[in-house]
Short mmCIF file of C-alpha atoms in Angstrom, two decimals:
data_model
loop_
_atom_site.label_atom_id
_atom_site.label_comp_id
_atom_site.label_asym_id
_atom_site.label_seq_id
_atom_site.Cartn_x
_atom_site.Cartn_y
_atom_site.Cartn_z
CA MET A 20 19.37 -36.52 9.29
CA TRP A 21 19.06 -36.28 5.97
CA SER A 22 20.28 -33.26 4.79
CA TYR A 23 18.38 -31.30 1.70
CA VAL A 24 19.38 -29.56 -0.56
CA ASN A 25 19.12 -26.06 -0.60
CA ARG A 26 18.40 -23.57 -2.61
CA GLU A 27 21.72 -22.32 -2.60
CA GLY A 28 22.88 -25.99 -4.61
CA ASP A 29 24.08 -28.30 -1.15
CA PHE A 30 23.73 -31.87 -0.76
CA VAL A 31 20.66 -33.63 -2.13
CA ARG A 32 19.57 -37.49 -1.77
CA LYS A 33 18.36 -39.22 -4.52
CA ILE A 34 15.35 -40.99 -5.02
CA ALA A 35 13.85 -43.91 -6.59
CA PHE A 36 9.68 -43.92 -7.65
CA VAL A 37 8.62 -47.57 -8.48
CA ASN A 38 5.89 -47.90 -9.18
CA SER A 39 2.97 -51.43 -9.57
CA GLY A 40 4.35 -51.38 -13.68
CA ILE A 41 1.00 -51.03 -15.93
CA LEU A 42 0.97 -46.92 -15.89
CA PRO A 43 3.12 -44.75 -17.61
CA VAL A 44 4.38 -41.70 -16.13
CA PRO A 45 3.85 -39.04 -16.33
CA PRO A 46 0.29 -40.26 -16.49
CA VAL A 47 -0.93 -40.50 -20.27
CA LYS A 48 -3.29 -43.57 -19.20
CA GLY A 49 -4.51 -41.75 -16.20
CA GLY A 50 -4.40 -43.40 -12.85
CA ALA A 51 -3.80 -41.85 -9.20
CA VAL A 52 -1.01 -43.21 -8.37
CA GLU A 53 0.50 -41.92 -11.52
CA ASN A 54 -0.36 -38.34 -10.94
CA LEU A 55 0.79 -38.22 -7.46
CA ILE A 56 4.03 -39.28 -8.26
CA TYR A 57 4.51 -36.40 -11.32
CA ASN A 58 3.33 -33.69 -8.95
CA ILE A 59 5.36 -34.31 -6.93
CA ILE A 60 8.49 -34.59 -10.02
CA LYS A 61 7.54 -31.18 -11.05
CA GLU A 62 7.04 -29.16 -8.00
CA ASN A 63 10.62 -30.72 -7.26
CA GLU A 64 10.73 -28.46 -10.51
CA ASN A 65 10.41 -25.07 -7.68
CA TRP A 66 12.47 -26.66 -5.14
CA HIS A 67 14.75 -29.64 -5.48
CA LYS A 68 14.58 -31.26 -1.92
CA CYS A 69 15.38 -33.94 -4.23
CA ASP A 70 16.53 -36.18 -7.32
CA ILE A 71 13.93 -38.06 -8.78
CA VAL A 72 14.70 -42.23 -10.69
CA SER A 73 11.07 -42.76 -12.41
CA TYR A 74 10.08 -46.04 -13.34
CA SER A 75 7.65 -46.15 -15.22
CA LEU A 76 5.61 -47.80 -18.47
CA SER A 77 6.99 -46.38 -22.17
CA ASP A 78 3.83 -45.56 -23.49
CA GLU A 79 3.66 -44.10 -26.96
CA ASN A 80 1.51 -40.47 -26.08
CA LEU A 81 4.44 -39.43 -23.34
CA ALA A 82 5.03 -37.87 -27.42
CA ASP A 83 1.77 -35.99 -27.63
CA ILE A 84 2.22 -33.80 -24.24
CA THR A 85 3.58 -31.15 -23.40
CA PRO A 86 7.08 -31.71 -22.64
CA TYR A 87 7.66 -33.56 -19.36
CA LYS A 88 11.40 -33.64 -19.01
CA LYS A 89 13.32 -32.22 -15.88
CA LYS A 90 15.49 -30.71 -14.36
CA TYR A 91 15.97 -33.22 -11.16
CA THR A 92 13.89 -36.12 -12.93
CA GLU A 93 15.30 -39.40 -15.23
CA TYR A 94 12.76 -41.08 -16.41
CA LYS A 95 14.28 -45.00 -17.02
CA PHE A 96 10.58 -46.36 -19.14
CA ILE A 97 10.18 -49.92 -19.35
CA THR A 98 9.15 -51.35 -22.96
CA ILE A 99 7.06 -54.04 -22.95
CA PRO A 100 7.50 -56.62 -25.50
CA ASN A 101 4.87 -57.50 -27.89
CA TRP A 102 5.48 -61.33 -26.83
CA ILE A 103 5.19 -60.45 -22.81
CA ARG A 104 1.66 -58.84 -24.31
CA PHE A 105 0.61 -62.52 -25.46
CA ILE A 106 1.24 -64.29 -22.67
CA SER A 107 -0.40 -61.39 -20.41
CA TYR A 108 -3.31 -61.40 -22.95
CA LEU A 109 -3.33 -64.52 -22.83
CA PHE A 110 -3.50 -64.75 -18.20
CA TYR A 111 -7.08 -62.87 -19.10
CA ARG A 112 -8.37 -65.14 -21.64
CA ILE A 113 -7.87 -67.52 -19.09
CA ALA A 114 -9.10 -65.39 -16.25
CA LEU A 115 -11.84 -65.19 -17.53
CA LEU A 116 -13.15 -68.51 -18.92
CA LEU A 117 -12.88 -69.30 -14.97
CA ASN A 118 -14.12 -66.39 -13.99
CA VAL A 119 -11.94 -65.48 -11.12
CA LYS A 120 -12.99 -62.64 -9.68
CA GLN A 121 -10.94 -58.62 -10.18
CA VAL A 122 -10.30 -60.58 -13.52
CA HIS A 123 -9.30 -57.13 -14.78
CA SER A 124 -5.80 -57.97 -12.20
CA TYR A 125 -4.82 -60.69 -14.62
CA ARG A 126 -5.09 -58.89 -17.72
CA TYR A 127 -1.65 -57.63 -17.17
CA ILE A 128 0.49 -60.01 -14.18
CA GLY A 129 3.40 -60.13 -17.28
CA HIS A 130 3.80 -56.40 -18.31
CA ARG A 131 3.99 -56.03 -14.33
CA LEU A 132 6.64 -59.29 -14.21
CA TYR A 133 8.64 -58.04 -16.95
CA TYR A 134 8.51 -54.78 -15.35
CA LEU A 135 9.24 -55.25 -12.54
CA LYS A 136 12.12 -57.75 -12.95
CA LYS A 137 13.92 -55.16 -14.88
CA VAL A 138 13.48 -52.42 -12.30
CA ALA A 139 15.76 -54.86 -9.96
CA ASP A 140 18.09 -55.13 -13.12
CA ASP A 141 18.42 -51.83 -12.83
CA LEU A 142 18.89 -51.14 -9.12
CA ALA A 143 21.22 -53.77 -8.43
CA LYS A 144 23.32 -51.89 -11.14
CA ARG A 145 23.42 -48.33 -9.51
CA GLU A 146 25.13 -46.96 -6.67
CA ASP A 147 23.50 -43.20 -6.86
CA ILE A 148 20.09 -43.67 -5.42
CA ASP A 149 19.14 -44.21 -1.65
CA ILE A 150 15.95 -43.97 -1.44
CA VAL A 151 13.51 -46.36 -3.09
CA ILE A 152 9.40 -45.64 -2.07
CA LEU A 153 7.25 -49.28 -3.98
CA GLU A 154 4.28 -47.77 -4.45
CA ASN A 155 1.33 -49.60 -3.94
CA HIS A 156 1.35 -53.01 -4.85
CA MET A 157 3.15 -55.75 -2.40
CA THR A 158 5.14 -56.44 -6.25
CA THR A 159 6.89 -53.71 -5.95
CA TYR A 160 9.39 -55.65 -3.18
CA LEU A 161 10.71 -58.46 -5.81
CA THR A 162 12.39 -55.36 -7.08
CA MET A 163 13.90 -56.10 -3.46
CA ARG A 164 14.06 -59.14 -3.28
CA LEU A 165 15.74 -59.77 -6.95
CA HIS A 166 19.61 -59.62 -7.07
CA GLU A 167 19.22 -59.58 -2.67
CA ASN A 168 18.48 -55.93 -3.76
CA TYR A 169 17.24 -55.79 0.29
CA LYS A 170 20.58 -55.95 1.57
CA LYS A 171 21.38 -53.14 -0.70
CA TYR A 172 18.91 -51.04 0.57
CA HIS A 173 19.02 -52.03 3.87
CA ASN A 174 17.98 -48.83 4.99
CA ARG A 175 16.85 -47.65 2.51
CA TYR A 176 13.41 -48.26 0.76
CA VAL A 177 9.89 -47.33 2.32
CA TYR A 178 6.29 -48.34 1.44
CA HIS A 179 4.04 -45.74 0.49
CA ALA A 180 -0.14 -47.29 0.61
CA HIS A 181 -2.46 -46.61 -1.30
CA ASN A 182 -4.90 -49.81 -0.46
CA GLU A 183 -5.24 -51.95 1.95
CA ILE A 184 -2.49 -55.15 2.18
CA GLY A 185 -4.04 -58.06 0.42
CA SER A 186 -1.81 -60.13 -0.07
CA PHE A 187 1.48 -59.49 0.76
CA TYR A 188 2.53 -62.33 -1.62
CA HIS A 189 5.23 -64.38 0.18
CA MET A 190 6.93 -60.41 0.47
CA LYS A 191 5.96 -59.88 4.16
CA ASP A 192 9.63 -60.34 5.69
CA LEU A 193 10.91 -57.66 3.62
CA PHE A 194 7.39 -55.56 4.68
CA ASP A 195 8.49 -56.58 8.38
CA ALA A 196 11.96 -54.98 7.30
CA SER A 197 11.23 -50.62 6.04
CA VAL A 198 12.29 -48.64 7.09
CA GLY A 199 9.19 -46.97 6.64
CA PHE A 200 5.19 -46.52 5.88
CA LEU A 201 3.79 -43.49 3.67
CA THR A 202 -0.08 -43.72 4.41
CA VAL A 203 -2.52 -42.13 2.49
CA SER A 204 -4.89 -41.87 4.95
CA GLN A 205 -5.17 -42.97 9.03
CA TYR A 206 -7.51 -45.48 7.52
CA ILE A 207 -4.97 -47.24 5.73
CA ALA A 208 -2.57 -46.61 8.63
CA ASN A 209 -4.11 -48.93 10.91
CA THR A 210 -4.73 -51.34 8.58
CA LEU A 211 -0.31 -51.07 8.53
CA GLU A 212 -0.45 -50.79 11.84
CA ARG A 213 -2.73 -54.33 11.87
CA LYS A 214 -0.61 -56.10 9.20
CA GLY A 215 2.41 -56.06 11.73
CA ALA A 216 3.88 -52.43 10.73
CA LYS A 217 5.12 -50.41 13.88
CA GLN A 218 3.13 -46.78 14.56
CA SER A 219 6.29 -45.38 15.36
CA ASN A 220 7.24 -45.98 11.25
CA VAL A 221 3.94 -44.75 9.65
CA HIS A 222 3.68 -42.07 8.88
CA VAL A 223 -0.15 -40.44 7.16
CA VAL A 224 0.26 -37.87 4.33
CA HIS A 225 -3.09 -37.08 2.94
CA ASN A 226 -3.34 -37.42 -0.20
CA SER A 227 -4.02 -33.85 -2.38
CA VAL A 228 -4.43 -32.36 -5.26
CA ASP A 229 -3.61 -28.80 -8.01
CA ALA A 230 -6.18 -26.86 -6.51
CA GLU A 231 -5.94 -24.46 -8.25
CA LYS A 232 -6.28 -26.24 -12.05
CA PHE A 233 -9.22 -27.54 -10.66
CA GLN A 234 -10.77 -24.07 -9.11
CA ASN A 235 -10.49 -21.98 -12.26
CA VAL A 236 -14.08 -21.21 -13.99
CA MET A 237 -14.86 -21.92 -16.91
CA THR A 238 -16.20 -18.84 -19.37
CA VAL A 239 -19.36 -18.64 -21.03
CA THR A 240 -18.18 -20.03 -23.57
CA GLU A 241 -15.78 -22.33 -22.52
CA LYS A 242 -18.94 -23.63 -20.60
CA GLU A 243 -20.69 -24.19 -24.59
CA VAL A 244 -18.17 -25.94 -25.98
CA TRP A 245 -18.57 -28.55 -23.21
CA LEU A 246 -21.83 -28.91 -23.40
CA ASN A 247 -21.75 -29.10 -26.97
CA LYS A 248 -19.04 -31.82 -26.87
CA PHE A 249 -21.90 -33.98 -24.62
CA GLY A 250 -24.97 -32.72 -27.27
CA LEU A 251 -26.47 -31.25 -23.82
CA GLU A 252 -28.27 -28.30 -23.64
CA LYS A 253 -28.09 -25.28 -21.21
CA LYS A 254 -31.05 -25.88 -19.24
CA ASP A 255 -29.69 -29.30 -18.29
CA ARG A 256 -28.16 -29.57 -14.81
CA ILE A 257 -25.76 -32.84 -14.52
CA VAL A 258 -25.18 -35.61 -11.52
CA LEU A 259 -21.18 -36.26 -12.32
CA PHE A 260 -19.76 -40.13 -11.55
CA VAL A 261 -16.27 -40.48 -12.55
CA GLY A 262 -14.60 -44.12 -11.00
CA ARG A 263 -13.84 -47.18 -13.36
CA LEU A 264 -17.06 -49.58 -13.76
CA ILE A 265 -16.76 -51.86 -10.67
CA PRO A 266 -18.31 -53.43 -8.33
CA GLU A 267 -16.39 -51.56 -5.48
CA LYS A 268 -17.12 -47.90 -6.28
CA GLY A 269 -21.16 -48.55 -6.42
CA ILE A 270 -21.80 -47.30 -9.94
CA LYS A 271 -25.42 -49.32 -9.88
CA GLU A 272 -26.06 -47.72 -6.99
CA ALA A 273 -25.63 -44.27 -8.11
CA ILE A 274 -27.25 -45.22 -11.67
CA ASN A 275 -30.39 -46.72 -9.46
CA GLY A 276 -30.06 -43.71 -7.10
CA PHE A 277 -30.20 -41.29 -9.99
CA ILE A 278 -33.23 -43.14 -12.04
CA LYS A 279 -35.16 -43.26 -8.49
CA SER A 280 -34.91 -39.27 -7.97
CA GLU A 281 -36.60 -38.92 -11.38
CA LEU A 282 -35.62 -35.06 -11.41
CA LYS A 283 -35.88 -33.08 -15.07
CA ASN A 284 -34.15 -31.59 -16.66
CA VAL A 285 -31.40 -33.28 -14.77
CA LYS A 286 -28.29 -36.17 -16.31
CA MET A 287 -25.97 -37.99 -15.48
CA MET A 288 -22.20 -37.96 -16.79
CA ILE A 289 -20.14 -41.45 -16.22
CA VAL A 290 -16.37 -41.01 -16.39
CA GLY A 291 -14.43 -43.76 -17.30
CA ASN A 292 -14.66 -47.79 -17.82
CA VAL A 293 -13.43 -50.55 -16.06
CA PHE A 294 -10.05 -49.87 -16.09
CA PHE A 295 -9.24 -46.51 -17.53
CA ASP A 296 -8.06 -46.14 -21.28
CA GLN A 297 -6.95 -50.48 -21.24
CA ASP A 298 -8.84 -52.91 -23.20
CA VAL A 299 -10.52 -54.69 -20.29
CA ASN A 300 -14.17 -55.66 -19.76
CA ASN A 301 -16.38 -57.54 -18.11
CA SER A 302 -19.67 -59.06 -17.52
CA TYR A 303 -20.02 -56.27 -14.54
CA GLU A 304 -19.77 -53.90 -17.47
CA ASN A 305 -21.24 -55.62 -19.77
CA ASP A 306 -25.06 -54.46 -17.45
CA VAL A 307 -23.75 -50.98 -16.25
CA THR A 308 -24.38 -50.62 -19.86
CA GLU A 309 -27.94 -51.58 -20.95
CA LEU A 310 -29.03 -49.50 -17.65
CA ILE A 311 -27.51 -47.05 -19.25
CA LYS A 312 -29.29 -48.13 -22.56
CA LYS A 313 -32.54 -48.07 -21.00
CA SER A 314 -32.00 -44.57 -19.14
CA SER A 315 -33.41 -42.98 -22.28
CA GLY A 316 -30.29 -40.55 -23.00
CA LYS A 317 -30.52 -39.51 -18.71
CA ILE A 318 -27.20 -41.44 -18.80
CA PHE A 319 -25.12 -41.91 -20.95
CA ALA A 320 -20.93 -42.01 -21.14
CA THR A 321 -18.05 -40.61 -22.02
CA GLY A 322 -15.37 -43.25 -21.94
CA TYR A 323 -11.93 -42.89 -20.79
CA VAL A 324 -10.72 -38.30 -20.35
CA PRO A 325 -7.88 -37.47 -20.00
CA TYR A 326 -7.33 -36.07 -16.19
CA GLU A 327 -6.13 -32.74 -17.75
CA ASP A 328 -9.94 -31.88 -19.24
CA MET A 329 -11.38 -33.16 -14.98
CA PRO A 330 -10.95 -29.96 -13.84
CA LYS A 331 -14.07 -29.07 -16.83
CA LEU A 332 -15.62 -31.39 -16.18
CA TYR A 333 -15.68 -31.12 -11.96
CA GLN A 334 -16.77 -27.47 -13.20
CA LEU A 335 -19.14 -28.44 -16.37
CA ALA A 336 -21.30 -30.58 -12.98
CA ASP A 337 -23.71 -29.72 -10.06
CA VAL A 338 -23.11 -32.21 -8.12
CA THR A 339 -20.44 -35.83 -8.05
CA LEU A 340 -22.16 -39.31 -6.59
CA LEU A 341 -19.19 -41.29 -5.75
CA PRO A 342 -20.99 -43.69 -3.22
CA SER A 343 -18.25 -46.27 -2.37
CA LEU A 344 -19.15 -49.72 -1.44
CA TRP A 345 -15.30 -51.09 -0.94
CA ASN A 346 -13.19 -49.05 1.93
CA GLU A 347 -12.46 -45.76 -0.42
CA PRO A 348 -8.19 -45.70 0.82
CA ALA A 349 -8.30 -41.84 0.19
CA PHE A 350 -10.60 -40.98 -2.73
CA LEU A 351 -9.42 -38.61 -5.23
CA THR A 352 -11.64 -37.48 -7.54
CA GLY A 353 -13.45 -36.33 -3.73
CA ILE A 354 -11.13 -33.76 -3.54
CA GLU A 355 -10.83 -33.17 -7.07
CA SER A 356 -14.69 -32.84 -6.70
CA LYS A 357 -14.87 -29.42 -3.81
CA ALA A 358 -11.52 -28.31 -5.08
CA SER A 359 -13.97 -27.45 -7.55
CA GLY A 360 -16.96 -26.69 -5.81
CA THR A 361 -18.87 -29.52 -7.23
CA PRO A 362 -20.56 -31.14 -3.48
CA VAL A 363 -20.20 -34.90 -3.32
CA ILE A 364 -22.44 -37.30 -2.53
CA THR A 365 -20.95 -39.70 -1.32
CA THR A 366 -20.49 -42.77 1.50
CA ASP A 367 -18.41 -43.78 4.79
CA ALA A 368 -16.23 -45.95 3.34
CA GLY A 369 -12.83 -45.92 4.98
CA GLY A 370 -11.29 -42.92 4.49
CA ILE A 371 -13.18 -41.24 2.99
CA PRO A 372 -14.19 -38.97 5.72
CA GLU A 373 -11.09 -37.76 6.81
CA TYR A 374 -11.72 -36.14 3.05
CA ILE A 375 -15.22 -35.28 2.41
CA ASP A 376 -17.91 -34.20 5.49
CA ASP A 377 -21.66 -32.91 5.96
CA GLU A 378 -20.86 -29.49 5.25
CA CYS A 379 -18.90 -30.24 1.96
CA GLY A 380 -21.24 -33.34 0.32
CA TYR A 381 -22.49 -36.10 1.27
CA VAL A 382 -21.68 -38.52 3.49
CA LEU A 383 -24.27 -42.20 3.37
CA LYS A 384 -24.46 -45.09 4.89
CA ARG A 385 -23.11 -48.05 3.05
CA ASP A 386 -26.38 -50.24 4.25
CA GLU A 387 -29.91 -51.05 2.58
CA LYS A 388 -31.31 -48.00 2.05
CA LEU A 389 -28.09 -46.58 0.24
CA VAL A 390 -30.06 -46.21 -3.54
CA GLU A 391 -32.42 -44.76 -1.79
CA ASN A 392 -30.66 -41.58 0.17
CA ILE A 393 -29.12 -42.05 -2.94
CA SER A 394 -31.90 -40.22 -4.58
CA ASN A 395 -33.20 -38.47 -1.15
CA ALA A 396 -29.87 -36.60 -1.39
CA LEU A 397 -30.45 -36.04 -5.37
CA ARG A 398 -32.92 -34.44 -4.32
CA GLU A 399 -32.36 -32.05 -2.31
CA ILE A 400 -29.67 -30.87 -3.21
CA PHE A 401 -31.69 -30.24 -6.81
CA THR A 402 -34.19 -28.39 -4.55
CA ASP A 403 -32.47 -26.29 -2.87
CA ASP A 404 -29.83 -24.03 -4.96
CA GLU A 405 -28.72 -22.27 -1.53
CA LYS A 406 -27.90 -24.74 0.06
CA ARG A 407 -26.11 -26.78 -3.16
CA MET A 408 -23.66 -23.53 -3.42
CA GLN A 409 -23.23 -22.56 0.62
CA MET A 410 -21.73 -26.39 0.18
CA GLY A 411 -20.40 -26.12 -2.91
CA THR A 412 -17.91 -22.77 -0.82
CA LYS A 413 -17.06 -24.90 1.82
CA GLY A 414 -15.58 -27.46 -0.15
CA ILE A 415 -13.12 -24.79 -2.16
CA GLU A 416 -12.63 -23.19 1.90
CA LYS A 417 -11.21 -26.53 2.89
CA SER A 418 -9.35 -27.16 -0.52
CA LYS A 419 -7.69 -23.79 0.41
CA GLY A 420 -3.12 -24.34 1.06
CA LYS A 421 -3.80 -28.39 0.02
CA ASN A 422 -2.33 -28.35 -3.10
CA ARG A 423 1.01 -29.43 -5.13
CA GLN A 424 3.28 -27.37 -3.39
CA SER A 425 1.74 -28.19 0.28
CA TYR A 426 1.92 -32.12 -0.40
CA TYR A 427 5.39 -32.09 -1.89
CA ILE A 428 6.67 -30.37 1.40
CA SER A 429 4.17 -32.51 3.62
CA PHE A 430 5.59 -35.86 1.32
CA MET A 431 9.36 -34.90 2.28
CA LYS A 432 8.48 -33.95 5.83
CA ALA A 433 7.46 -37.72 6.40
CA LEU A 434 10.13 -39.79 4.25
CA GLU A 435 12.63 -37.59 6.25
CA ASN A 436 10.99 -39.12 9.01
CA SER A 437 10.96 -42.14 8.08
CA ILE A 438 14.64 -42.52 7.27
CA LEU A 439 15.47 -40.40 10.35
CA GLU A 440 19.05 -41.93 12.70
CA LYS A 441 17.64 -45.49 10.78
#
């Protein structure tokens, strides 16, 4: 049995989180996975059910945030040397020339491999880590392959799936030997089982956010400050899109649906770029940029916005438009919007219906009528204030009790269930 520490100081396990090696923890560059890890780290300060080792990239911006060092967390930051950065950039340029699909994934391939090698080296030397959690990408299994760490951590490594598995990268044997699997939705749990994971080893932990943070209503003065920040007036109403500017997120459909709605005094705010705050761009993003330019100021992009500022933007918006075209695993932006009391217009993709229903938003089908249905939903929500407010209220109600603390407790319970009697 897993013996948690209690507040009186009983025995505690040490857990290592291994993220994919692109973004840092704390999440100064954003990232849904990185935010969830950091929420666990912060909540662990209150409950101390484990000691934590957090592996991630180093970042110069860490010095600019509120003190992040924690009593029960050891941060292991990996610094990427310049020669590795050059190799990553070279791979990216070649991928661009070859017109490779999902070209952004090649921008940091060298970073990831170097990072995973360094993590594997550290895991091989340590004798104090009880459980290793591999976060969200099959390449993290390299940390088990190298130095034959899979023997050392037999029945002690868990895969935390935030997305569907596209390729095993020759790690299927290590995947099969995982002591357990944590997933962000039943949808993802089903995909893992189809990949060979035993149903009894798969545990769903639905994503959550710090709901209280998103429910802090802005004062009149604060709202004026944020309106001025984006050159908006009090009469302006806002449709908010949050996410990477890639086809899977449905940004073109969102823009075209907004334009088709022909709403007066309504503007569309786009938050995010192709890969968070990184220097990656592609032809699709350029197409989106051209659509924005042709909107005569009705649509504007903010670029990357620090995560700590996002609650303000959800509060500023009248509705969040997130028409995902791919099978969205968990829909963190939708959870944030719902917790803020801002209705969501989205699709029936993947795990989204597990988080959003027709009481707090619009769940549209992904078919040839999507753009038209987006425009109809926008017209309805901006002409029926009562319905919009009811949806917002329902969103807040459904978010109650689903906060950082509840996520932490659910996560630790699922982790315990993964390793019981193994």
